[in-house]
PDB file of C-alpha atoms in Angstrom:
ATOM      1  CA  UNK I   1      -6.487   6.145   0.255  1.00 86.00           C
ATOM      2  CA  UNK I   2      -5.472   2.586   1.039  1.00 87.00           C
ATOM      3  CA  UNK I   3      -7.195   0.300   3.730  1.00 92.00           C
ATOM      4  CA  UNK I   4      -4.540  -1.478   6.245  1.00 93.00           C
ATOM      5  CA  UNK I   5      -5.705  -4.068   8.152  1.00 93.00           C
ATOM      6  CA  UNK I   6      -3.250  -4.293  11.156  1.00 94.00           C
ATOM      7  CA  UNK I   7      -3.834  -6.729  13.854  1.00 94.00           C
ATOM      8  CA  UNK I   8      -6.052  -4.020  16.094  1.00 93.00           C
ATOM      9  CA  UNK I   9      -7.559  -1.527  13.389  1.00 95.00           C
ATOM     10  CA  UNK I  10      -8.158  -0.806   9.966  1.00 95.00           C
ATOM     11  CA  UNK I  11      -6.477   2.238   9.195  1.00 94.00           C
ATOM     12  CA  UNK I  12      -6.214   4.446   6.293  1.00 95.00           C
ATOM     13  CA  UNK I  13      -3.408   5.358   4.132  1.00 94.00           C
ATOM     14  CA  UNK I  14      -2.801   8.302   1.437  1.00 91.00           C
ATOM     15  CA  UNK I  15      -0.832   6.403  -1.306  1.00 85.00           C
ATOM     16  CA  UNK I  16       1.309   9.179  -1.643  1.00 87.00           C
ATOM     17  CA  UNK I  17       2.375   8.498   2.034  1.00 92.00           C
ATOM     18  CA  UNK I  18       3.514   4.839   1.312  1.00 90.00           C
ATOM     19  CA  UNK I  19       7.506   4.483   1.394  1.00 92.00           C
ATOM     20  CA  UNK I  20       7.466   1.069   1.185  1.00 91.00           C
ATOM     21  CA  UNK I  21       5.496  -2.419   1.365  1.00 91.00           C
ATOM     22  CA  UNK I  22       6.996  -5.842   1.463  1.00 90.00           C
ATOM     23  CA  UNK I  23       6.016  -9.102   3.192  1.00 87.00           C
ATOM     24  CA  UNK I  24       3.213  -7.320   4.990  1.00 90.00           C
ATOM     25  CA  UNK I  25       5.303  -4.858   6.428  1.00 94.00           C
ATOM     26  CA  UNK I  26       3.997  -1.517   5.529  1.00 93.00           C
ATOM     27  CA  UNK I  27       6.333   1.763   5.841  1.00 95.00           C
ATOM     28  CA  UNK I  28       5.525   5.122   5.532  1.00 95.00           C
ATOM     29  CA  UNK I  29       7.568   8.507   4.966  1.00 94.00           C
ATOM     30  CA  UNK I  30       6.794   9.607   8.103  1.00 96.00           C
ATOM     31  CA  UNK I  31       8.721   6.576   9.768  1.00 95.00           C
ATOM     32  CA  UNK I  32       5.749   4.657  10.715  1.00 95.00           C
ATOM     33  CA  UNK I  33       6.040   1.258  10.135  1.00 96.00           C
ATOM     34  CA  UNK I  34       3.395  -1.229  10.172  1.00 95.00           C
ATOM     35  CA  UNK I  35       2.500  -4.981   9.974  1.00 96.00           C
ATOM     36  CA  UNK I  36      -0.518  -6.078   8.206  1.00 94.00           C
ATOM     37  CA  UNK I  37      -2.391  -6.244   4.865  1.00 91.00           C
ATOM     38  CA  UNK I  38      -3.753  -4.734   2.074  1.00 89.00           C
ATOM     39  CA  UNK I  39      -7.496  -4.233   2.042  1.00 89.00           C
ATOM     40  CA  UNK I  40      -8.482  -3.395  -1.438  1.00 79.00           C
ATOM     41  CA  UNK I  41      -9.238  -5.774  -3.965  1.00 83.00           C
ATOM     42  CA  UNK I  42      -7.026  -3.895  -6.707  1.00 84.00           C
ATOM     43  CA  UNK I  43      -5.219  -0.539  -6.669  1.00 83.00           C
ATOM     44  CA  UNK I  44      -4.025   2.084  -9.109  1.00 84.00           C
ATOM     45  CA  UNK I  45      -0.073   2.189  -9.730  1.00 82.00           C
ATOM     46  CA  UNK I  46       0.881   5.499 -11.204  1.00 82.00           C
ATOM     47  CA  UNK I  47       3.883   4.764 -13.477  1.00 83.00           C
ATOM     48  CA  UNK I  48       6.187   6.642 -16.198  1.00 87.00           C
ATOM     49  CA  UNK I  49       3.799   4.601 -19.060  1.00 91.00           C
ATOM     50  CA  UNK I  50       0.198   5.633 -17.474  1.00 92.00           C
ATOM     51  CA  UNK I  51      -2.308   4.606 -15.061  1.00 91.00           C
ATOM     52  CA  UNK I  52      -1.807   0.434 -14.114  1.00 87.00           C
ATOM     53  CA  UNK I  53      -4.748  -1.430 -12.140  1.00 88.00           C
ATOM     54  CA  UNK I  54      -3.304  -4.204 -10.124  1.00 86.00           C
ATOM     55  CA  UNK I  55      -4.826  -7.076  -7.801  1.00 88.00           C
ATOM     56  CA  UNK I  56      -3.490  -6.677  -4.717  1.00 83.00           C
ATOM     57  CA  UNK I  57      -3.156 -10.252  -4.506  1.00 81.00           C
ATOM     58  CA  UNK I  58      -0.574  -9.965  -7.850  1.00 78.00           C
ATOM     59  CA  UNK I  59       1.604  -7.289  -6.225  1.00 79.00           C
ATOM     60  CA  UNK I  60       5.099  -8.069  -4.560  1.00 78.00           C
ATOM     61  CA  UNK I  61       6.084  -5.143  -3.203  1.00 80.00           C
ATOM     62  CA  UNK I  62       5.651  -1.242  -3.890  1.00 80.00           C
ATOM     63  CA  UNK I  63       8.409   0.937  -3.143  1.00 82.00           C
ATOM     64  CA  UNK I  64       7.418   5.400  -3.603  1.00 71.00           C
ATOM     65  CA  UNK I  65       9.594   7.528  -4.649  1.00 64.00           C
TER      66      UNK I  65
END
């Protein structure tokens, strides 16, 4: 799970749920789109090469499949 912080909640997100996030803007599989940021300090990327920790301060964007 990822914490959100949105501008009336922190909310929590299954990573497998996560469509999209760019510029703060949060979307989700289901549709749901959200504004806000990342809570955790770091989180773990699943890629084709293994396991990545990231700073969520170093990360762009993340786009699921």
């Amino acid at each position: 799970e990822i914490a959100f912080q949105t501008e009336l909640a922190t909310l929590k997100v299954k990573g497998e749920d996560v469509l999209s996030y760019i510029g703060g803007t949060l979307k989700l599989k289901d549709g749901t789109i959200l504004q806000g940021k990342i809570q955790e300090e770091s989180l773990m990327i699943q890629t084709d090469y293994g396991d990545l920790e990231a700073k969520t301060e170093s990360i762009a964007n993340i786009t699921g499949e």
